[in-house]
Tab-separated table of C-alpha atoms in Angstrom:
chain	number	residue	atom	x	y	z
A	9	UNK	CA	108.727	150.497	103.275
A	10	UNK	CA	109.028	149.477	106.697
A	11	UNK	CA	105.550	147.578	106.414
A	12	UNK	CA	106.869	145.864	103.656
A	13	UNK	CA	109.560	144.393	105.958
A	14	UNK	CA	107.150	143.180	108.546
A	15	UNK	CA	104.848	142.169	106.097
A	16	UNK	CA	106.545	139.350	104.360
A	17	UNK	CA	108.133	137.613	106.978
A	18	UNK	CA	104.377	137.919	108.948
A	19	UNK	CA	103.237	136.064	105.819
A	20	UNK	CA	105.542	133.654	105.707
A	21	UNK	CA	104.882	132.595	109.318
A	22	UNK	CA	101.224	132.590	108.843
A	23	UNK	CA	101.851	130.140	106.218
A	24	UNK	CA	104.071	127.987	108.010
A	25	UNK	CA	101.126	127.643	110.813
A	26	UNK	CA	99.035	126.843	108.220
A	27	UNK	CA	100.537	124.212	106.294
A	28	UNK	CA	101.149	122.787	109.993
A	29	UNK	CA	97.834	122.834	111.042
A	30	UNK	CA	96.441	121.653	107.546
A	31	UNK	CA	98.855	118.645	107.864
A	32	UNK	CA	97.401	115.268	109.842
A	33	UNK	CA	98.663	112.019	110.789
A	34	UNK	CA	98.622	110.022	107.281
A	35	UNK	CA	99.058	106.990	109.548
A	36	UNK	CA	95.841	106.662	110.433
A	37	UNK	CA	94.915	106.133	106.338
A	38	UNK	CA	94.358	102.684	105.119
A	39	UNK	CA	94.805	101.947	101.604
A	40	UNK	CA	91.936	99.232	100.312
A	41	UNK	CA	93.411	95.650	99.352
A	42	UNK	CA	95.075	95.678	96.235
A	43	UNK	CA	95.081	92.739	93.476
A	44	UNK	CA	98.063	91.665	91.767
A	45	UNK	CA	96.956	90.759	88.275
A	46	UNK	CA	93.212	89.823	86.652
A	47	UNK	CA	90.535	89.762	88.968
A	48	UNK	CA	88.698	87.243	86.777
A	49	UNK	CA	89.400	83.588	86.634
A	50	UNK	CA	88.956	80.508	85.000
A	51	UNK	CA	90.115	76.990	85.601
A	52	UNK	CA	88.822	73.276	85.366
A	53	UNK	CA	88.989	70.421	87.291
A	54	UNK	CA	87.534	66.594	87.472
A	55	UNK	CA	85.355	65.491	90.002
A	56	UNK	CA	87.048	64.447	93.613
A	57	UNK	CA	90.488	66.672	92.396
A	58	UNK	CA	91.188	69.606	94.381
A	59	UNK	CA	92.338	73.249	93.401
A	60	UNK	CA	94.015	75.523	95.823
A	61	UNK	CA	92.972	78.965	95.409
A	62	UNK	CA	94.405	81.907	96.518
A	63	UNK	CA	93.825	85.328	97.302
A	64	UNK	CA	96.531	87.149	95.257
A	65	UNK	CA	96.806	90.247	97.071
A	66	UNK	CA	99.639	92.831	96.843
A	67	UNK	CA	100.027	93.005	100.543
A	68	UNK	CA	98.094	90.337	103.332
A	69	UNK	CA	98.033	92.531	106.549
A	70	UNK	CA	95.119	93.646	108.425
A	71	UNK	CA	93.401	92.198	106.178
A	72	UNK	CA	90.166	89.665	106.327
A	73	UNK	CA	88.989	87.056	103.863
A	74	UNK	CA	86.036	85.603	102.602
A	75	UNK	CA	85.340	82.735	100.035
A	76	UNK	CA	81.892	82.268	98.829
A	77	UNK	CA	81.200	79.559	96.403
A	78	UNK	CA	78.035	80.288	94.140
A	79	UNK	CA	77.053	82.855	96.958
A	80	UNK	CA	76.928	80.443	99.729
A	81	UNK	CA	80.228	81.717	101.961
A	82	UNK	CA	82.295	78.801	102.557
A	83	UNK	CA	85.875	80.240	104.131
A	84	UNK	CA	87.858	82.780	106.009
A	85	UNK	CA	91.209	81.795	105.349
A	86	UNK	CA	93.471	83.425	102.656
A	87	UNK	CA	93.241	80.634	100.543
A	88	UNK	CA	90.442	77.820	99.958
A	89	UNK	CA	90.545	74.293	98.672
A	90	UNK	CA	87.659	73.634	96.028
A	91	UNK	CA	86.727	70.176	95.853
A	92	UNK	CA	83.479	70.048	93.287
A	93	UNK	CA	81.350	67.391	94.371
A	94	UNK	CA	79.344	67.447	90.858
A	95	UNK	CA	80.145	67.935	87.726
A	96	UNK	CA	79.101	71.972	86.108
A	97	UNK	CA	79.758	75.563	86.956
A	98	UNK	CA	81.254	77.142	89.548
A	99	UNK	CA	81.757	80.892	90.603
A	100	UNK	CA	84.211	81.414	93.833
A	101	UNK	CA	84.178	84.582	94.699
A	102	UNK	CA	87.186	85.617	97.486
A	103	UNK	CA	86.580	89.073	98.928
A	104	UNK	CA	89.395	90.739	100.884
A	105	UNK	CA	88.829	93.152	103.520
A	106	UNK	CA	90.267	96.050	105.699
A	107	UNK	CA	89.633	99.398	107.154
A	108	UNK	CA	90.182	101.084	103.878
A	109	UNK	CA	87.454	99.219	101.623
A	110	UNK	CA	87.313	95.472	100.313
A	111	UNK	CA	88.053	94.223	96.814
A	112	UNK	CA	86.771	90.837	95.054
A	113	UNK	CA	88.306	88.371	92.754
A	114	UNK	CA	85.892	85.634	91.033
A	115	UNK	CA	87.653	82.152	89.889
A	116	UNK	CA	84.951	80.678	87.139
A	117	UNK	CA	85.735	76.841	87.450
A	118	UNK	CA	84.331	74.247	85.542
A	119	UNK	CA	84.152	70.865	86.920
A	120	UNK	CA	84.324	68.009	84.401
A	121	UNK	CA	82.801	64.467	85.317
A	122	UNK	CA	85.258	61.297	86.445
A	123	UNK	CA	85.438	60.489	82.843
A	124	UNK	CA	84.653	63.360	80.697
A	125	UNK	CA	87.752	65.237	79.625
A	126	UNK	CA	89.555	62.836	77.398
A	127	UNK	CA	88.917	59.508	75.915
A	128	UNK	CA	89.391	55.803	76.538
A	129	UNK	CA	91.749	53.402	75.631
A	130	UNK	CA	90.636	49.637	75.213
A	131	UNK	CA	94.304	47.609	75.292
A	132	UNK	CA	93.467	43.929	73.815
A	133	UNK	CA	95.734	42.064	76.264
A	134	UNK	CA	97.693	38.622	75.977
A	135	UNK	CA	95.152	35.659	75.161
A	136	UNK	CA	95.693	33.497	77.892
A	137	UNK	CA	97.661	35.575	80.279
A	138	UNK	CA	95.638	38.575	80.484
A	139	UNK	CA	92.274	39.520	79.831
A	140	UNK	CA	93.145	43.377	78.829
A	141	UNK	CA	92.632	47.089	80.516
A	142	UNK	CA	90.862	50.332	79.993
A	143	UNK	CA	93.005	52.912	80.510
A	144	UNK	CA	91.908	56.868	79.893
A	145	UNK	CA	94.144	59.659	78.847
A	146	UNK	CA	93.099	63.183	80.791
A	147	UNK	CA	92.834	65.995	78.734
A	148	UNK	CA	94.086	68.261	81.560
A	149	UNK	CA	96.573	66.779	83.064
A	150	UNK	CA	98.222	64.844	79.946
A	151	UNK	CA	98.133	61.608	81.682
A	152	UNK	CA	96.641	58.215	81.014
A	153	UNK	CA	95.206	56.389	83.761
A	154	UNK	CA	95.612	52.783	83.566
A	155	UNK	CA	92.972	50.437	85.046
A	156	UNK	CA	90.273	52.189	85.297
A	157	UNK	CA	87.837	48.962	84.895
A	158	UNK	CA	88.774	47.695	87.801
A	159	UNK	CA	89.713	50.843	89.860
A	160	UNK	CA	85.673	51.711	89.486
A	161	UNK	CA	84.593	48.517	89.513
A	162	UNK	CA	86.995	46.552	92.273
A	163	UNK	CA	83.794	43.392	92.492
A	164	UNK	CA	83.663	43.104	88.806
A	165	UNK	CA	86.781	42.050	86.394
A	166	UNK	CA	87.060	41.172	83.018
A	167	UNK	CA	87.644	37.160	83.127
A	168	UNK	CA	87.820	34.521	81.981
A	169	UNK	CA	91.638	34.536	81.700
A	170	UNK	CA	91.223	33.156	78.274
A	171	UNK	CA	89.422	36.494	76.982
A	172	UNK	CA	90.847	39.282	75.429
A	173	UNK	CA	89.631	42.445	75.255
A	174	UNK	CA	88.657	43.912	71.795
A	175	UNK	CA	86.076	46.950	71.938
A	176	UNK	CA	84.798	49.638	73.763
A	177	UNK	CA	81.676	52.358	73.163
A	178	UNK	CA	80.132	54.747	74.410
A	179	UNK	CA	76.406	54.575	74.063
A	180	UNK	CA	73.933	56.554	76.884
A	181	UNK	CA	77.041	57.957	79.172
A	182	UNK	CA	78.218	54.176	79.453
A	183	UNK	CA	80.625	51.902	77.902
A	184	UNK	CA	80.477	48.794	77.102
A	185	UNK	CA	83.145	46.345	76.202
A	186	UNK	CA	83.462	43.467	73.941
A	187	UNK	CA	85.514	40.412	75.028
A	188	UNK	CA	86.461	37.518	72.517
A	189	UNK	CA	86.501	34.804	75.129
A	190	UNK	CA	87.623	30.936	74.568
């Protein structure tokens, strides 16, 4: 019985050692970067708009960044500005980075020509006081832009001032107008 006595309490401090010993310094672990929400994308855009993008991480710190667009790396900020300089397909890949792993988010964008995404609008004008405007309403962004004619084409306008404008079409990608003039 007395062995049983100095048994238990030998056992007990054996374990005590060991759960000390087994024990390290957890604050030495790094956790990978962690993405708040989808980690796919999509968005579109019209030529010579920009898009912020941003890295949408749970927490920022110690942590490094890189933005590739179509593979070709392109930042190391923890956002980018995409500005498409052509119309098509884009993938943006941002990759975030620490001592604890890396994680990747891909934004598929889709970048629509100057006047792709909507439709135009031919406004007849005022015979003798104004010759009329093309305007174009954006898909996107809900908005109509109003002198687009002469916005694109500064050198050329659509005179005489006793014209009026009455037609538009698209044939080939361009437009053509048709004036009643005199």
């Amino acid at each position: 019985m007395k062995n049983q006595f100095f048994f238990k309490p030998l056992i007990a401090i054996a374990s005590l050692m060991l759960l000390t010993v087994s024990c390290n310094n957890d604050d030495d672990f790094t956790a990978p970067p962690v993405i708040k929400g989808e980690q796919q994308l999509k968005d579109t855009l019209t030529i010579g708009k920009t898009l912020q993008l941003s890295s949408k991480l749970a927490d920022r710190k110690n942590v490094s960044f890189e933005w590739a667009v179509d593979g070709k790396v392109v930042g190391s900020d923890s956002t980018y500005i995409f500005k498409p300089e052509t119309r098509g397909d884009f993938k943006i890949t941002m990759t975030a980075k620490n001592d604890g792993g890396n994680v990747a988010l891909t934004y598929d964008i889709h970048s629509w020509g100057a006047y792709e995404n909507g439709f135009f609008m031919i406004n007849e004008g005022w015979f003798g006081h104004g010759t009329g405007t093309v305007g174009f309403y954006r898909y996107d962004t809900k908005a109509v832009e109003d002198s687009v004619f002469v916005k694109v084409n500064p050198d050329k306008d659509l005179k005489p001032a006793t014209s009026t404008l009455e037609f538009g079409t698209i044939i080939n990608k361009k437009l053509f107008l048709v004036s009643k003039v005199g």
